[in-house]
mmCIF file of C-alpha atoms in Angstrom:
data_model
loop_
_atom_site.group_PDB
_atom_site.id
_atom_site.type_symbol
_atom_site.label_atom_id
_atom_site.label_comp_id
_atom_site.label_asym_id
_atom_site.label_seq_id
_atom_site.Cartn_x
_atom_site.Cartn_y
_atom_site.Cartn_z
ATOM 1 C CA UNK T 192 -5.269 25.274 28.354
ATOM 2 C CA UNK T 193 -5.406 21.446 27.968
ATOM 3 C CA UNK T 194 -6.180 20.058 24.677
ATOM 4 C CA UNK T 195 -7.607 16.360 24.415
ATOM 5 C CA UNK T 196 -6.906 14.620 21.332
ATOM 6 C CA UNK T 197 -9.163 11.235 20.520
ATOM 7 C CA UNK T 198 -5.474 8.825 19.929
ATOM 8 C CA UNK T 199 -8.271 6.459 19.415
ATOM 9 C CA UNK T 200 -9.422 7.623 15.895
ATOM 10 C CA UNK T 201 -5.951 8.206 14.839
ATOM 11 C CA UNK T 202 -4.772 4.829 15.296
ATOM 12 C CA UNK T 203 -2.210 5.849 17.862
ATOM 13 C CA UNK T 204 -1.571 3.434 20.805
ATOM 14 C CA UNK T 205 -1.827 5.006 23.861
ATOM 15 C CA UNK T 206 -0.095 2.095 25.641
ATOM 16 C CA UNK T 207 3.637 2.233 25.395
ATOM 17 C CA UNK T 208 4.896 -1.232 26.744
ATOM 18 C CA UNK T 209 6.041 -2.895 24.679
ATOM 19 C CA UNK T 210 4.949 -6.325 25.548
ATOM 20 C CA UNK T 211 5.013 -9.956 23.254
ATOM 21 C CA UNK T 212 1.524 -9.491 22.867
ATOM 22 C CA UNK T 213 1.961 -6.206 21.234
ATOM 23 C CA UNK T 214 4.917 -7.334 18.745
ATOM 24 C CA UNK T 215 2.689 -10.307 17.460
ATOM 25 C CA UNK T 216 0.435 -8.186 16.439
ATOM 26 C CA UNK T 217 2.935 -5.741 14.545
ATOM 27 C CA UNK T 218 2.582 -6.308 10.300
ATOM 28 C CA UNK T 219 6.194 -7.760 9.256
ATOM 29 C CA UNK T 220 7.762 -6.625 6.271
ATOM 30 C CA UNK T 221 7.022 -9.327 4.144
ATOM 31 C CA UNK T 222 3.233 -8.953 5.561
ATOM 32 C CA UNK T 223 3.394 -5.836 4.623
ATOM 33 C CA UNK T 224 4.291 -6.115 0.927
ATOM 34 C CA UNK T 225 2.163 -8.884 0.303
ATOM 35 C CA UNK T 226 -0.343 -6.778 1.474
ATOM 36 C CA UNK T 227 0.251 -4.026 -1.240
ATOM 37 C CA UNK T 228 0.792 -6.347 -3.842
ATOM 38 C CA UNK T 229 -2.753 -7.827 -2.929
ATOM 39 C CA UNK T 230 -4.046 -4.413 -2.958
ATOM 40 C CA UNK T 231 -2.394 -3.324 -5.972
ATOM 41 C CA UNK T 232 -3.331 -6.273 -8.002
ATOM 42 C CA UNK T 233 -7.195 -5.430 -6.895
ATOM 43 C CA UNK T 234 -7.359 -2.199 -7.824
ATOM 44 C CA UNK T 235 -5.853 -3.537 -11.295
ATOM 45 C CA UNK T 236 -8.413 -6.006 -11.840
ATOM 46 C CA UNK T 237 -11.367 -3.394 -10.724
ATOM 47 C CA UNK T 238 -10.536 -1.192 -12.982
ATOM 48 C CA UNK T 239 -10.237 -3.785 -15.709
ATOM 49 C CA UNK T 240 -13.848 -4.499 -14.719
ATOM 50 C CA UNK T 241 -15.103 -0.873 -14.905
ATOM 51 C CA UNK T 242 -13.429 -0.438 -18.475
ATOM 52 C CA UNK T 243 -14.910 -3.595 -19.495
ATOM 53 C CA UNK T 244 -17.943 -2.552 -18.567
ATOM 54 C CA UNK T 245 -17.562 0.533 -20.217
ATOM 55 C CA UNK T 246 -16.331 -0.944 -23.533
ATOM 56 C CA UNK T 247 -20.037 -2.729 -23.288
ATOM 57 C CA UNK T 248 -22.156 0.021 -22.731
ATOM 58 C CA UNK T 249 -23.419 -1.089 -19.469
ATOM 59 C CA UNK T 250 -21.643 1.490 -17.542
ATOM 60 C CA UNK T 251 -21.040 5.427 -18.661
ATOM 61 C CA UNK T 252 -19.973 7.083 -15.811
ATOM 62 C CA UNK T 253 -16.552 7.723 -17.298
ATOM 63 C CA UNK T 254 -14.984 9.661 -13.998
ATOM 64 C CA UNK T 255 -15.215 6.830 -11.892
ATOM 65 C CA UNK T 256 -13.599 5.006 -14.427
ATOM 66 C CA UNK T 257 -10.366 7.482 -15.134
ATOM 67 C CA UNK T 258 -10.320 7.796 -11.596
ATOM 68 C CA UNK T 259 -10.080 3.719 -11.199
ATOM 69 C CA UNK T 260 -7.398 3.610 -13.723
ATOM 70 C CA UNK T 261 -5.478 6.291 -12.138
ATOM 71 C CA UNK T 262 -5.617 4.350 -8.308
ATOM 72 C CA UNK T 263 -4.731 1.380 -9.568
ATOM 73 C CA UNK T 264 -1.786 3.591 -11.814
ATOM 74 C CA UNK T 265 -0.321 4.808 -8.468
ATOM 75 C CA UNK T 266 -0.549 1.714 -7.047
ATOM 76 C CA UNK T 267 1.644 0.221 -9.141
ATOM 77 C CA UNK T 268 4.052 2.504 -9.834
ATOM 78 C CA UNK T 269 4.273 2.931 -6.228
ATOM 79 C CA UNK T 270 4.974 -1.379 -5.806
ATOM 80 C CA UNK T 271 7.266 -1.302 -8.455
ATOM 81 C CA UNK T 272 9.428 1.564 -6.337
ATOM 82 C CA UNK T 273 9.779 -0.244 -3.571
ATOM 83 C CA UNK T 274 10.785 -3.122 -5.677
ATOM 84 C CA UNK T 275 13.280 -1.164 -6.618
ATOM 85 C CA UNK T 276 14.548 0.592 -3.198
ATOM 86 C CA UNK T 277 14.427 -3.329 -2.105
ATOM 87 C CA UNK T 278 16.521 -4.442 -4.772
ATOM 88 C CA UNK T 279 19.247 -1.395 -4.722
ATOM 89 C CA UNK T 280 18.828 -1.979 -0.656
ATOM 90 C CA UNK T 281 19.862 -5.693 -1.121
ATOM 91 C CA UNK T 282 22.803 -4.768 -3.760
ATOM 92 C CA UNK T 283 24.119 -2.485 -1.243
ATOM 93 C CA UNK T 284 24.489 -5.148 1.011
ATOM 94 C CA UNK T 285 25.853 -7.425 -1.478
ATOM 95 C CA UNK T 286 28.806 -4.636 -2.125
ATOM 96 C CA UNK T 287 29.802 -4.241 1.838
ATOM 97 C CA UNK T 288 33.062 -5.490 2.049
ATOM 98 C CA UNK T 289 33.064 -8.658 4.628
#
């Protein structure tokens, strides 16, 4: 029995050459953690909006609220450990002898 999976809606690519056009379009590292940085620092300020809001009266739905504060929680906690792999990466490489 053949099974048919959509890679499509997984975000697998089908194609494996690996042509230039393909690695130009690849996220660097440093894209990358700009990227959750960006992220990170949005879901901070959102949920400083929501508790803002909240602190006003204009806004009483208090589980989207906890549930803002805990995203943007895990968000950075989750930055600030791979700030730290980085760092003990980098101090690693520091120690090899040469």
């Amino acid at each position: 029995m053949k099974i048919n999976f959509p890679v499509g809606q997984f975000g697998i690519d089908s194609n494996l050459n690996n042509n230039a056009a393909s690695r130009k379009e690849a996220l660097s590292f440093t894209d990358f953690l700009n990227n959750a940085i960006k992220d990170a620092n949005k879901l901070q300020t959102e949920s400083e909006q929501l508790n803002q809001a909240f602190a006003m009266g204009l806004n009483d739905n208090l589980h989207q609220i906890v549930i803002a504060s805990e995203k943007a929680d895990i968000a950075l906690q989750f930055t600030v450990q791979i700030r730290n792999k980085v760092l003990e990466a980098y101090q690693e490489i520091m120690r090899m002898p040469v």
